C-alpha cells in the first residue's frame, strides 16, 4: 500500500486502486484535494459500488477524467446512500426501489 497521504471521504476509506490512479497524475491529485470530503466520498462510493471489475476499473479511470474535466462530483451518481448523517431523499429512494425491482 502507498504511504503517500491522500484525503478520503466522510464514510468510505480510500481504496488502493483509486489511490494509485489519483497519485499517478499530479494534476488529478491537486483536483482531488480541492473537492469537499463529501464529494470525495461520493467518488469513492461510486467506485466501490461497481459489481464487476471492469466497471470498477472504468469508474476509477473516469474519476480521474471527470476531475480533469472540471466535474466535482461523479456524473449521474445518486450520492452515497451509506451516509448515516442524512436521510435518503424521496427521489433517490424511488430510484433505488426501481433498481431493486429490476434485480
PDB file of C-alpha atoms in Angstrom:
ATOM      1  CA  UNK A   1       0.000   0.000   0.000  1.00  0.00           C
ATOM      2  CA  UNK A   2       1.188   3.516  -0.795  1.00  0.00           C
ATOM      3  CA  UNK A   3       2.413   5.640   2.093  1.00  0.00           C
ATOM      4  CA  UNK A   4       1.603   8.926   0.325  1.00  0.00           C
ATOM      5  CA  UNK A   5      -1.087  10.799   2.230  1.00  0.00           C
ATOM      6  CA  UNK A   6      -4.278  11.405   0.308  1.00  0.00           C
ATOM      7  CA  UNK A   7      -7.628  12.598   1.623  1.00  0.00           C
ATOM      8  CA  UNK A   8     -10.526  10.175   1.777  1.00  0.00           C
ATOM      9  CA  UNK A   9     -14.255  10.549   2.135  1.00  0.00           C
ATOM     10  CA  UNK A  10     -16.569  11.031   5.081  1.00  0.00           C
ATOM     11  CA  UNK A  11     -17.759   7.424   5.289  1.00  0.00           C
ATOM     12  CA  UNK A  12     -15.641   5.401   2.886  1.00  0.00           C
ATOM     13  CA  UNK A  13     -11.931   4.694   3.166  1.00  0.00           C
ATOM     14  CA  UNK A  14      -9.782   5.311   0.109  1.00  0.00           C
ATOM     15  CA  UNK A  15      -9.452   2.094  -1.931  1.00  0.00           C
ATOM     16  CA  UNK A  16      -5.954   1.275  -3.128  1.00  0.00           C
ATOM     17  CA  UNK A  17      -6.818   1.164  -6.856  1.00  0.00           C
ATOM     18  CA  UNK A  18      -8.320   4.663  -6.738  1.00  0.00           C
ATOM     19  CA  UNK A  19      -5.432   5.919  -4.592  1.00  0.00           C
ATOM     20  CA  UNK A  20      -2.887   4.695  -7.161  1.00  0.00           C
ATOM     21  CA  UNK A  21      -4.798   6.272 -10.055  1.00  0.00           C
ATOM     22  CA  UNK A  22      -5.047   9.648  -8.307  1.00  0.00           C
ATOM     23  CA  UNK A  23      -1.400   9.626  -7.254  1.00  0.00           C
ATOM     24  CA  UNK A  24      -0.315   8.747 -10.804  1.00  0.00           C
ATOM     25  CA  UNK A  25      -1.234  12.229 -12.059  1.00  0.00           C
ATOM     26  CA  UNK A  26      -0.196  15.296 -10.034  1.00  0.00           C
ATOM     27  CA  UNK A  27      -2.966  17.391 -11.648  1.00  0.00           C
ATOM     28  CA  UNK A  28      -5.604  14.867 -10.574  1.00  0.00           C
ATOM     29  CA  UNK A  29      -4.174  14.832  -7.046  1.00  0.00           C
ATOM     30  CA  UNK A  30      -4.456  18.623  -6.776  1.00  0.00           C
ATOM     31  CA  UNK A  31      -8.052  18.477  -8.036  1.00  0.00           C
ATOM     32  CA  UNK A  32      -8.892  15.598  -5.676  1.00  0.00           C
ATOM     33  CA  UNK A  33      -7.592  17.526  -2.682  1.00  0.00           C
ATOM     34  CA  UNK A  34      -9.576  20.601  -3.785  1.00  0.00           C
ATOM     35  CA  UNK A  35     -13.022  18.935  -3.662  1.00  0.00           C
ATOM     36  CA  UNK A  36     -15.011  18.549  -0.463  1.00  0.00           C
ATOM     37  CA  UNK A  37     -14.853  15.434   1.709  1.00  0.00           C
ATOM     38  CA  UNK A  38     -18.465  14.686   0.721  1.00  0.00           C
ATOM     39  CA  UNK A  39     -17.587  14.876  -2.971  1.00  0.00           C
ATOM     40  CA  UNK A  40     -14.592  12.593  -2.417  1.00  0.00           C
ATOM     41  CA  UNK A  41     -16.879  10.242  -0.525  1.00  0.00           C
ATOM     42  CA  UNK A  42     -19.275  10.084  -3.463  1.00  0.00           C
ATOM     43  CA  UNK A  43     -16.479   9.285  -5.927  1.00  0.00           C
ATOM     44  CA  UNK A  44     -15.209   6.539  -3.603  1.00  0.00           C
ATOM     45  CA  UNK A  45     -18.710   5.130  -3.107  1.00  0.00           C
ATOM     46  CA  UNK A  46     -19.299   5.207  -6.880  1.00  0.00           C
ATOM     47  CA  UNK A  47     -16.112   3.199  -7.465  1.00  0.00           C
ATOM     48  CA  UNK A  48     -16.843   0.726  -4.670  1.00  0.00           C
ATOM     49  CA  UNK A  49     -20.458   0.243  -5.754  1.00  0.00           C
ATOM     50  CA  UNK A  50     -19.408  -1.385  -9.050  1.00  0.00           C
ATOM     51  CA  UNK A  51     -20.425  -5.021  -9.273  1.00  0.00           C
ATOM     52  CA  UNK A  52     -17.862  -6.060 -11.909  1.00  0.00           C
ATOM     53  CA  UNK A  53     -14.106  -5.493 -12.003  1.00  0.00           C
ATOM     54  CA  UNK A  54     -14.420  -3.975 -15.491  1.00  0.00           C
ATOM     55  CA  UNK A  55     -16.953  -1.454 -14.228  1.00  0.00           C
ATOM     56  CA  UNK A  56     -14.808  -0.647 -11.222  1.00  0.00           C
ATOM     57  CA  UNK A  57     -11.729  -0.122 -13.405  1.00  0.00           C
ATOM     58  CA  UNK A  58     -13.724   2.135 -15.719  1.00  0.00           C
ATOM     59  CA  UNK A  59     -15.012   4.153 -12.750  1.00  0.00           C
ATOM     60  CA  UNK A  60     -11.512   4.587 -11.357  1.00  0.00           C
ATOM     61  CA  UNK A  61     -10.382   5.875 -14.759  1.00  0.00           C
ATOM     62  CA  UNK A  62     -13.485   8.072 -15.112  1.00  0.00           C
ATOM     63  CA  UNK A  63     -12.926   9.590 -11.666  1.00  0.00           C
ATOM     64  CA  UNK A  64      -9.592  10.958 -12.863  1.00  0.00           C
ATOM     65  CA  UNK A  65     -11.038  12.051 -16.208  1.00  0.00           C
ATOM     66  CA  UNK A  66     -14.037  13.761 -14.630  1.00  0.00           C
ATOM     67  CA  UNK A  67     -11.829  15.691 -12.222  1.00  0.00           C
ATOM     68  CA  UNK A  68      -9.680  16.844 -15.150  1.00  0.00           C
ATOM     69  CA  UNK A  69     -12.878  17.850 -16.996  1.00  0.00           C
ATOM     70  CA  UNK A  70     -13.847  20.071 -14.061  1.00  0.00           C
ATOM     71  CA  UNK A  71     -16.502  17.830 -12.506  1.00  0.00           C
ATOM     72  CA  UNK A  72     -16.562  17.913  -8.742  1.00  0.00           C
ATOM     73  CA  UNK A  73     -18.998  15.027  -8.275  1.00  0.00           C
ATOM     74  CA  UNK A  74     -19.376  11.757 -10.179  1.00  0.00           C
ATOM     75  CA  UNK A  75     -21.575  12.122 -13.230  1.00  0.00           C
ATOM     76  CA  UNK A  76     -25.027  10.541 -12.915  1.00  0.00           C
ATOM     77  CA  UNK A  77     -24.448   9.304  -9.351  1.00  0.00           C
ATOM     78  CA  UNK A  78     -27.289   9.402  -6.848  1.00  0.00           C
ATOM     79  CA  UNK A  79     -24.985  10.159  -3.979  1.00  0.00           C
ATOM     80  CA  UNK A  80     -23.695   7.921  -1.254  1.00  0.00           C
ATOM     81  CA  UNK A  81     -26.521   6.058   0.440  1.00  0.00           C
ATOM     82  CA  UNK A  82     -24.130   4.902   3.177  1.00  0.00           C
ATOM     83  CA  UNK A  83     -24.040   8.240   4.981  1.00  0.00           C
ATOM     84  CA  UNK A  84     -25.708   7.942   8.352  1.00  0.00           C
ATOM     85  CA  UNK A  85     -25.938  11.708   8.856  1.00  0.00           C
ATOM     86  CA  UNK A  86     -28.681  12.281   6.281  1.00  0.00           C
ATOM     87  CA  UNK A  87     -31.921  10.661   5.247  1.00  0.00           C
ATOM     88  CA  UNK A  88     -32.217   9.304   1.717  1.00  0.00           C
ATOM     89  CA  UNK A  89     -34.285  11.729  -0.356  1.00  0.00           C
ATOM     90  CA  UNK A  90     -37.628  10.575  -1.794  1.00  0.00           C
ATOM     91  CA  UNK A  91     -36.294  10.783  -5.364  1.00  0.00           C
ATOM     92  CA  UNK A  92     -33.244   8.642  -4.549  1.00  0.00           C
ATOM     93  CA  UNK A  93     -35.448   6.210  -2.623  1.00  0.00           C
ATOM     94  CA  UNK A  94     -37.654   5.843  -5.724  1.00  0.00           C
ATOM     95  CA  UNK A  95     -34.681   5.155  -7.971  1.00  0.00           C
ATOM     96  CA  UNK A  96     -33.307   2.574  -5.532  1.00  0.00           C
ATOM     97  CA  UNK A  97     -36.687   0.834  -5.352  1.00  0.00           C
ATOM     98  CA  UNK A  98     -36.891   0.657  -9.181  1.00  0.00           C
ATOM     99  CA  UNK A  99     -33.349  -0.762  -9.308  1.00  0.00           C
ATOM    100  CA  UNK A 100     -34.250  -3.342  -6.671  1.00  0.00           C
ATOM    101  CA  UNK A 101     -37.287  -4.489  -8.696  1.00  0.00           C
ATOM    102  CA  UNK A 102     -35.121  -4.950 -11.807  1.00  0.00           C
ATOM    103  CA  UNK A 103     -32.592  -7.110  -9.925  1.00  0.00           C
TER     104      UNK A 103
END
